Short mmCIF file of C-alpha atoms and ligand atoms in Angstrom, two decimals:
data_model
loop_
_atom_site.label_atom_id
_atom_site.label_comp_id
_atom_site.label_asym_id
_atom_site.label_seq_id
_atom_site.Cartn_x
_atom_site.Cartn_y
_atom_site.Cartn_z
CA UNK A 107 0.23 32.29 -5.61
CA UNK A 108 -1.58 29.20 -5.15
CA UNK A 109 0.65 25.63 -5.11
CA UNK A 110 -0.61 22.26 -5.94
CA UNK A 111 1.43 19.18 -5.07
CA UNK A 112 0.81 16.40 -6.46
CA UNK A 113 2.37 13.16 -7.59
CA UNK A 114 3.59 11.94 -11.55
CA UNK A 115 2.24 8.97 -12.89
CA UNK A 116 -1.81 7.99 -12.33
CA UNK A 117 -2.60 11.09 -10.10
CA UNK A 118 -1.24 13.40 -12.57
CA UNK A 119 -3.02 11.76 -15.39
CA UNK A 120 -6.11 11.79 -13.81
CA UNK A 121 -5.76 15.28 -12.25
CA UNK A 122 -4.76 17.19 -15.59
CA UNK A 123 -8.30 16.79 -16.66
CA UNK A 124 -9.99 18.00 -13.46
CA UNK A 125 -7.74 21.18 -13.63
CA UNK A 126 -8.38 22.01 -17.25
CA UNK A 127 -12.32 21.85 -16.15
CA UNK A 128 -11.31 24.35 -13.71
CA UNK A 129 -9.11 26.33 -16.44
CA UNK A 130 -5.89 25.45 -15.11
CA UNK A 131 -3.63 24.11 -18.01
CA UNK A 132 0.26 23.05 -17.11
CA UNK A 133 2.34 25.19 -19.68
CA UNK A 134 4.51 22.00 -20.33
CA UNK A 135 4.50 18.57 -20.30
CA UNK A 136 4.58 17.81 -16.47
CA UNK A 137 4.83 14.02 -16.91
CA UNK A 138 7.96 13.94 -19.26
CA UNK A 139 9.62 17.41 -17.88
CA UNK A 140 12.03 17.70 -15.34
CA UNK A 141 11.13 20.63 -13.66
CA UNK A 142 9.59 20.15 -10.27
CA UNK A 143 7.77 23.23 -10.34
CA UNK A 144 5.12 23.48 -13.38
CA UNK A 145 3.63 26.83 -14.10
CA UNK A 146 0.44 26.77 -15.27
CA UNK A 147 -2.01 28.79 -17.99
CA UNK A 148 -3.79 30.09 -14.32
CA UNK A 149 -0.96 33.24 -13.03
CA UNK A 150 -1.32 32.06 -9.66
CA UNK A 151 -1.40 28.25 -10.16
CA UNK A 152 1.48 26.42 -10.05
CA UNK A 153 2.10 22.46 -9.63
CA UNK A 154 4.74 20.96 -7.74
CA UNK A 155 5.76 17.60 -8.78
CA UNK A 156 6.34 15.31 -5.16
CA UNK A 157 6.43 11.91 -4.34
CA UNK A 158 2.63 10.40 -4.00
CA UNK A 159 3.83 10.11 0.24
CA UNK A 160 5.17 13.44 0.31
CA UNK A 161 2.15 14.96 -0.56
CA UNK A 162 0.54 15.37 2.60
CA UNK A 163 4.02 16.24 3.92
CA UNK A 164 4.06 19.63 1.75
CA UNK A 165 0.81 20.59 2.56
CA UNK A 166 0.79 20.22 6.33
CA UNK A 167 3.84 22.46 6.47
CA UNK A 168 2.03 24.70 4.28
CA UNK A 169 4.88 24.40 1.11
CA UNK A 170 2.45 23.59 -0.89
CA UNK A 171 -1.12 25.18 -0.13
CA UNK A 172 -3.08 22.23 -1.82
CA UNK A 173 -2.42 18.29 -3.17
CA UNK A 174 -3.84 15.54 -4.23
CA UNK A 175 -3.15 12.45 -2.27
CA UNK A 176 -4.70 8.85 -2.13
CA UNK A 177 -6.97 7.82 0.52
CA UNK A 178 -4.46 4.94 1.24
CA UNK A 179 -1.25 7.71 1.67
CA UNK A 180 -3.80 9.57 4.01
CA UNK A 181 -4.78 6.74 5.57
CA UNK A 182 -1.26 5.13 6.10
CA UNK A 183 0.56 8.58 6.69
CA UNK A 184 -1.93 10.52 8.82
CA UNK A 185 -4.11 13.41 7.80
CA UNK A 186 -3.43 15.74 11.13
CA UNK A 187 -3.68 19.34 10.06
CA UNK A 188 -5.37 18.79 6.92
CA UNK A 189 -9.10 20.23 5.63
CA UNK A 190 -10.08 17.15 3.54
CA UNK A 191 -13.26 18.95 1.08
CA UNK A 192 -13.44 16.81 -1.94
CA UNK A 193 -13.27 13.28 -2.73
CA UNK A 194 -11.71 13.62 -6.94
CA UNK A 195 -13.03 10.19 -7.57
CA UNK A 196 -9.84 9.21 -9.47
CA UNK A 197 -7.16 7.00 -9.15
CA UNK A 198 -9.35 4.10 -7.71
CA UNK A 199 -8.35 1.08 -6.47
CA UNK A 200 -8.95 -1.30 -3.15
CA UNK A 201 -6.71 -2.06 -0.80
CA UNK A 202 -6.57 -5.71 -0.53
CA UNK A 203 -4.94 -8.77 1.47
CA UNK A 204 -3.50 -10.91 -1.36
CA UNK A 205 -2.00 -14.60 -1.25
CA UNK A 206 -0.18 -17.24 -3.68
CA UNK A 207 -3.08 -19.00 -5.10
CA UNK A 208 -2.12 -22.46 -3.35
CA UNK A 209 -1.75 -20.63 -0.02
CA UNK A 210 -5.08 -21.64 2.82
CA UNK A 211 -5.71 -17.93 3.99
CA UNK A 212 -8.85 -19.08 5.53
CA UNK A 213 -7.52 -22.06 7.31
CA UNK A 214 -4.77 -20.23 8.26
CA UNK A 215 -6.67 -17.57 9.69
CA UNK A 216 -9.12 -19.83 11.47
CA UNK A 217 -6.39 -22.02 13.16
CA UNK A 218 -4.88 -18.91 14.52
CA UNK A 219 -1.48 -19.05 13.02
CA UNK A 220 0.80 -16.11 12.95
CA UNK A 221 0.97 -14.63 9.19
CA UNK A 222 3.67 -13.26 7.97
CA UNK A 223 2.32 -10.12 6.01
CA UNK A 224 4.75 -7.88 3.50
CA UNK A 225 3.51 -4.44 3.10
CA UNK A 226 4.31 -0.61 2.39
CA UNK A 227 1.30 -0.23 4.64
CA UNK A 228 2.19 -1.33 7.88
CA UNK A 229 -0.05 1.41 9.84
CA UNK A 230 -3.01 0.13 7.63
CA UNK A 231 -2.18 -3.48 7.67
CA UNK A 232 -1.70 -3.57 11.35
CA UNK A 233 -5.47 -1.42 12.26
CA UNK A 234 -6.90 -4.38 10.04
CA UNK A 235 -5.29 -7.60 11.28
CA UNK A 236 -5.69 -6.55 15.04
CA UNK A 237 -9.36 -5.57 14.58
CA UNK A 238 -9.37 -9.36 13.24
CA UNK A 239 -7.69 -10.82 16.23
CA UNK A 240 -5.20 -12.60 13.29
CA UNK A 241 -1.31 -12.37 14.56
CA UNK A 242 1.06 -11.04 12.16
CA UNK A 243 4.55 -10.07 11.62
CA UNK A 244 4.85 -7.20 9.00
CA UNK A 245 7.52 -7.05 6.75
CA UNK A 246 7.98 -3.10 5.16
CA UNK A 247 8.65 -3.53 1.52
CA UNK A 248 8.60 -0.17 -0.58
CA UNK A 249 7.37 -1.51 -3.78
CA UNK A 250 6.64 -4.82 -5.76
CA UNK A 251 5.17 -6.36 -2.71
CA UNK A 252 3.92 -9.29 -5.64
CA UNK A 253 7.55 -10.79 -5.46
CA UNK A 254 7.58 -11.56 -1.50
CA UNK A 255 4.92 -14.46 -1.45
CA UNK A 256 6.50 -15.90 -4.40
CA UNK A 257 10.10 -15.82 -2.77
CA UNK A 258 8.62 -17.04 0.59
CA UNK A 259 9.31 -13.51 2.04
CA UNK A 260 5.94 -13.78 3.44
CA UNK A 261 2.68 -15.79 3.33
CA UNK A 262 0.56 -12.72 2.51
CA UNK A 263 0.90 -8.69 1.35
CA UNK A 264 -1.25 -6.22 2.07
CA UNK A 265 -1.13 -4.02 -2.10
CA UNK A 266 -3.39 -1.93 -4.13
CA UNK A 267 -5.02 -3.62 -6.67
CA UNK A 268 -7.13 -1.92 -9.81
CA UNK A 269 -7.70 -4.05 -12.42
CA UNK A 270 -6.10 -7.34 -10.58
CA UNK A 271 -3.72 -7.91 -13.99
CA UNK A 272 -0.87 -7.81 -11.69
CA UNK A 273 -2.24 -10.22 -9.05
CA UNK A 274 -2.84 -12.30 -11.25
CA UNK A 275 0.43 -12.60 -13.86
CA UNK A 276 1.78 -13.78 -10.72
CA UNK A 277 -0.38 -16.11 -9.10
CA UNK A 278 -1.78 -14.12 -6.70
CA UNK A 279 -5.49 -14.12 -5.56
CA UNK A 280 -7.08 -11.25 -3.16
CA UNK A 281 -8.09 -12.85 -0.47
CA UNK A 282 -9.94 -9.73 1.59
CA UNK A 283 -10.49 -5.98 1.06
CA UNK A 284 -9.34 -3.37 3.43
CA UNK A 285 -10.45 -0.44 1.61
CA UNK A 286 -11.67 1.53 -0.89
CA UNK A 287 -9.18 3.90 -2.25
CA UNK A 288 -9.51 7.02 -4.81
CA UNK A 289 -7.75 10.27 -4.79
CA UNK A 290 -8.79 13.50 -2.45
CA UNK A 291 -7.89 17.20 -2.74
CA UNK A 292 -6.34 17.92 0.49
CA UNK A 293 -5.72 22.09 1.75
CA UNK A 294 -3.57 23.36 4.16
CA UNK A 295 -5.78 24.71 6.82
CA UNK A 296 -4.03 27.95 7.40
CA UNK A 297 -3.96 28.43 3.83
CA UNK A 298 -7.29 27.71 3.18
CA UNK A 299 -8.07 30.93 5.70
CA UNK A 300 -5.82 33.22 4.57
CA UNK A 301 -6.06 32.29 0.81
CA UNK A 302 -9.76 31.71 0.39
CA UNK A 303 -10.57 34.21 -1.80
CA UNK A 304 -8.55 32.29 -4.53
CA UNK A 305 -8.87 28.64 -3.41
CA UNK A 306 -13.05 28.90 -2.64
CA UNK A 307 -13.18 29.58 -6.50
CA UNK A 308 -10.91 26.52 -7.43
CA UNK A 309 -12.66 24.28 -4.93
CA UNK A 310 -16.38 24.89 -6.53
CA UNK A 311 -14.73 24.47 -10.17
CA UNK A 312 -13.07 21.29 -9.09
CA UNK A 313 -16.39 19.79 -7.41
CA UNK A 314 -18.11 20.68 -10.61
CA UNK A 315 -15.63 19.15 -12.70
CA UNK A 316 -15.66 15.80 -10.53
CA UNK A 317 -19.76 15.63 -11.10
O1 LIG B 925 5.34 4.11 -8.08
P1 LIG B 925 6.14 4.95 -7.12
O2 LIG B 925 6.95 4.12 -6.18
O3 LIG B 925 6.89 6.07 -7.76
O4 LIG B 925 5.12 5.72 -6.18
P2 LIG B 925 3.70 5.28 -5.75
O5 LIG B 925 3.46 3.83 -5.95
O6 LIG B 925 3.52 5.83 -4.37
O7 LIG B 925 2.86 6.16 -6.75
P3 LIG B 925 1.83 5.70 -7.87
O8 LIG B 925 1.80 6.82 -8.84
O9 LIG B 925 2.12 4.34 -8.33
O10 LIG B 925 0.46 5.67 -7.05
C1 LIG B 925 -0.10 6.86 -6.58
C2 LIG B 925 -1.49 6.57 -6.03
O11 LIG B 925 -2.31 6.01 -7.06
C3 LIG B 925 -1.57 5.55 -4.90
O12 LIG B 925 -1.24 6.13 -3.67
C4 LIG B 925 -3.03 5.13 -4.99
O13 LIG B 925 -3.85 6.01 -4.24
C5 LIG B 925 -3.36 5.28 -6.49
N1 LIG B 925 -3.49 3.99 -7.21
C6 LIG B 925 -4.60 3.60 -7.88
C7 LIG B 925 -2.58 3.01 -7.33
C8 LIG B 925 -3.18 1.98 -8.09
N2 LIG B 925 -4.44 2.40 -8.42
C9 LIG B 925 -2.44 0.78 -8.40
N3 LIG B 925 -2.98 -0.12 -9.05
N4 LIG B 925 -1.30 2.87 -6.89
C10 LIG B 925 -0.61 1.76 -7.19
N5 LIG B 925 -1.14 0.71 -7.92
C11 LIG B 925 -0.22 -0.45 -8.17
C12 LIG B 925 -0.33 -1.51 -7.08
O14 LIG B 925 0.52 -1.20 -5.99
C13 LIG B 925 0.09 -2.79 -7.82
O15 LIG B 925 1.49 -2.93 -7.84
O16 LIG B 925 -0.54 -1.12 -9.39
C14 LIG B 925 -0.40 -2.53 -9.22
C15 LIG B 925 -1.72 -3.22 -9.38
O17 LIG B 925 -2.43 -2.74 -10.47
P4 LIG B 925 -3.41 -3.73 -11.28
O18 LIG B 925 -4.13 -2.83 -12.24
O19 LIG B 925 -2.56 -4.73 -11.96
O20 LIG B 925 -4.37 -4.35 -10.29
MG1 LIG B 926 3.61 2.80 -7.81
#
């Protein structure tokens, strides 16, 4: 049996397609079920519905032999243990330093003032303002990080932005990009040994299906 873990909401959505190049069809409705284990048309395929940081949780301990994870959860939540082999070109964004519109990032950068920077990022956020030589406090928010420079929480955030809609229904510009983001299959590396008869197949189908 081969398990997937991977994450409802954009990933899923983006994934389904992917999977049903490689002949792997969920036998219900994974988005509106409840079930947190999916069976799919493939005997020894099954999803397992996580949340999009506890992917690379379930596959380091091996609970889940393969997931799908953003570069950003990698990035922020370490990678140790895991064989990295495709890059599903979904789910892109950029990671991006974003301020109220009337707010002088530049001048306050320049004049070497300490920022006050709201985040769920704080690994990732603190790599990129100390290879900047900018000082910052970091605040750990675990979602709508939009709302803190409006509520003077903080001066800046460090979010994901796709289309920029959201930035900008609130005032908010993006200011500096930290990354390029999109979604990457992720193995377990003792599974990717000892299964590799069935997961060799799946990779090549999947890196045909992402072409
Ligand atoms: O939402 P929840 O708290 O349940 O979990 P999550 O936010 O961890 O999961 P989810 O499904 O929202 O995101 C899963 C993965 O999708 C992320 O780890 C990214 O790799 C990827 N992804 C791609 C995004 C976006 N694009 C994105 N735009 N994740 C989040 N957003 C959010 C962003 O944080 C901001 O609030 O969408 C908003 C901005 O979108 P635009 O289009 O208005 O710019
Ligand atoms: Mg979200």
């Amino acid at each position: 049996m081969l398990s997937i873990a991977l994450s409802k909401g954009r990933i899923l959505d983006e994934t389904l397609p992917l999977l049903k190049a490689a002949g792997i069809v969920a036998v219900e409705d994974a988005e509106t079920s409840r079930k947190l284990i999916i069976p799919t048309s493939h005997d020894h395929v099954r999803l397992i519905i996580v949340r999009a940081t506890d992917v690379p949780t379930y596959v380091q301990y091996g609970a889940a032999d393969l997931g799908i994870a953003g570069g950003d959860i990698l990035a922020e939540y370490g990678s140790d243990g895991l064989y990295q082999p495709l890059d599903l070109k979904i789910a892109c964004c950029r990671l991006m330093v974003a301020v109220r519109k009337d707010f002088a990032y530049e001048q306050a950068v320049r004049s070497g003032a300490r920022l006050r920077v709201a985040t769920k990022y704080l690994q990732t956020a603190r790599e990129h303002f100390s290879a900047k030589g900018v000082h910052v406090d970091l605040i750990k928010l675990y979602g709508s990080m939009e709302l803190a420079p409006l509520t003077g929480l903080a001066d800046a955030i460090v979010d994901l932005v796709s289309t920029g809609h959201t930035l900008k229904a609130n005032n908010l510009v993006a200011v500096e990009e930290i990354s390029q983001v999109s979604a990457r299959l992720i193995i377990n590396q003792a599974a990717f040994k000892l299964k590799r008869v069935q997961i060799q197949p799946l990779l090549d189908d999947l890196t045909r299906a992402v072409k």
